[in-house]
């Protein structure tokens, strides 16, 4: 299969996995790396950008919801850590809700982009390093 198609499939998987839709971009990235190990850096960048874009679409959707009351626990969490909370947007289950909450709370767009991107990159970088180690037999 052509590398461009593999990367496009990874991008689609990464974008959709960052929304409320089910998906597993980690499996797609791992499979791509096992098939085309030379694409590791490009695959890391594609997965990071697409997954970040998917989370930003959730921030955008959250901004479309009229302001209201939030659970005290969530409000305290965002009140204490603010956009830094979005470093955890990669975590299963809660990670999909955090960008929605950030949008709903009208957190600054550029801060959301920055912290989401850093968290997504770190998660994928660890995954890429792990797959490369396994593939090398270490």
Coordinates of C-alpha atoms in Angstrom, one line a residue:
X1 CA 0.0 0.0 0.0
X2 CA 1.2 3.5 -0.8
X3 CA 2.7 5.4 2.1
X4 CA 0.5 8.5 1.4
X5 CA -2.6 6.3 1.9
X6 CA -1.3 4.8 5.1
X7 CA -0.6 8.3 6.5
X8 CA -4.0 9.5 5.4
X9 CA -5.6 6.5 7.1
X10 CA -3.6 7.3 10.2
X11 CA -4.7 11.0 10.1
X12 CA -8.4 10.0 9.8
X13 CA -8.0 7.5 12.7
X14 CA -6.2 10.1 14.8
X15 CA -8.7 12.8 14.1
X16 CA -11.8 10.7 14.8
X17 CA -10.2 9.1 17.9
X18 CA -9.9 12.5 19.5
X19 CA -13.6 13.2 19.2
X20 CA -16.5 11.5 21.0
X21 CA -16.5 8.8 18.3
X22 CA -14.8 5.5 19.2
X23 CA -11.4 4.8 17.7
X24 CA -7.9 3.7 18.4
X25 CA -5.3 5.8 16.7
X26 CA -2.6 4.0 18.8
X27 CA -3.3 0.8 16.9
X28 CA -3.2 2.5 13.6
X29 CA 0.1 4.2 14.4
X30 CA 1.6 1.0 15.7
X31 CA 0.5 -1.0 12.6
X32 CA 1.9 1.7 10.3
X33 CA 5.2 1.7 12.1
X34 CA 5.6 -2.0 11.9
X35 CA 4.8 -1.9 8.2
X36 CA 6.9 1.2 7.4
X37 CA 9.4 1.9 10.1
X38 CA 11.1 4.5 8.1
X39 CA 8.0 6.7 8.3
X40 CA 8.3 7.0 12.1
X41 CA 8.9 10.8 12.3
X42 CA 6.3 11.7 9.6
X43 CA 3.8 9.3 11.3
X44 CA 4.5 10.9 14.7
X45 CA 3.8 14.4 13.2
X46 CA 0.7 13.3 11.3
X47 CA -0.8 11.5 14.3
X48 CA -0.1 14.5 16.6
X49 CA -1.5 17.1 14.3
X50 CA -4.6 15.1 13.4
X51 CA -5.4 14.1 17.0
X52 CA -4.8 17.7 18.1
X53 CA -7.2 18.9 15.4
X54 CA -9.8 16.4 16.5
X55 CA -9.6 17.7 20.1
X56 CA -9.8 21.3 18.9
X57 CA -13.0 20.4 17.1
X58 CA -14.3 19.3 20.5
X59 CA -13.2 22.7 22.0
X60 CA -15.0 24.4 19.2
X61 CA -18.2 22.3 19.8
X62 CA -17.9 23.1 23.6
X63 CA -18.0 26.8 22.8
X64 CA -21.3 26.3 20.9
X65 CA -23.0 25.1 24.1
X66 CA -24.5 28.0 26.2
X67 CA -22.8 28.6 29.5
X68 CA -24.3 27.0 32.5
X69 CA -23.4 25.3 35.7
X70 CA -20.7 22.6 35.9
X71 CA -20.1 20.0 38.4
X72 CA -18.1 21.5 41.4
X73 CA -15.4 18.9 41.0
X74 CA -14.8 19.7 37.3
X75 CA -15.0 23.4 37.9
X76 CA -12.5 23.2 40.8
X77 CA -10.1 21.1 38.5
X78 CA -10.2 23.7 35.7
X79 CA -10.1 26.5 38.2
X80 CA -7.0 25.2 39.7
X81 CA -5.1 24.1 36.6
X82 CA -6.8 26.0 33.7
X83 CA -5.7 25.0 30.2
X84 CA -2.8 22.9 31.6
X85 CA -5.5 20.3 32.3
X86 CA -5.6 19.7 28.6
X87 CA -2.3 17.9 28.8
X88 CA -4.5 15.0 29.8
X89 CA -6.7 15.2 26.7
X90 CA -5.0 12.0 25.5
X91 CA -6.2 9.9 28.5
X92 CA -8.9 7.4 27.6
X93 CA -12.5 8.3 28.7
X94 CA -11.8 11.7 30.3
X95 CA -9.6 12.9 27.5
X96 CA -12.6 13.3 25.1
X97 CA -14.6 15.3 27.7
X98 CA -11.7 17.7 28.7
X99 CA -11.6 19.6 25.4
X100 CA -15.4 19.9 25.4
X101 CA -15.3 21.3 28.9
X102 CA -12.5 23.7 28.0
X103 CA -14.6 25.0 25.1
X104 CA -17.6 25.3 27.3
X105 CA -15.6 27.2 29.9
X106 CA -14.3 29.5 27.1
X107 CA -10.7 28.8 27.9
X108 CA -8.2 30.7 25.7
X109 CA -8.0 29.1 22.2
X110 CA -4.2 29.3 21.9
X111 CA -3.6 27.9 25.3
X112 CA -5.9 25.0 24.5
X113 CA -4.0 24.4 21.2
X114 CA -0.7 24.5 23.0
X115 CA -1.5 22.1 25.9
X116 CA -3.5 19.7 23.8
X117 CA -0.7 19.5 21.2
X118 CA 2.0 19.0 23.8
X119 CA 0.0 16.2 25.5
X120 CA -0.8 14.5 22.2
X121 CA 2.8 14.7 21.0
X122 CA 4.2 13.3 24.3
X123 CA 1.8 10.3 24.2
X124 CA 2.6 9.5 20.5
X125 CA 6.3 10.0 21.0
X126 CA 6.3 7.4 23.8
X127 CA 4.3 5.0 21.7
X128 CA 6.6 5.5 18.7
X129 CA 9.7 4.9 20.8
X130 CA 8.1 1.8 22.3
X131 CA 7.2 0.3 18.9
X132 CA 10.6 1.1 17.5
X133 CA 12.2 -0.6 20.5
X134 CA 10.0 -3.7 20.1
X135 CA 10.6 -3.9 16.4
X136 CA 14.4 -3.7 17.0
X137 CA 14.1 -6.6 19.3
X138 CA 15.2 -4.8 22.5

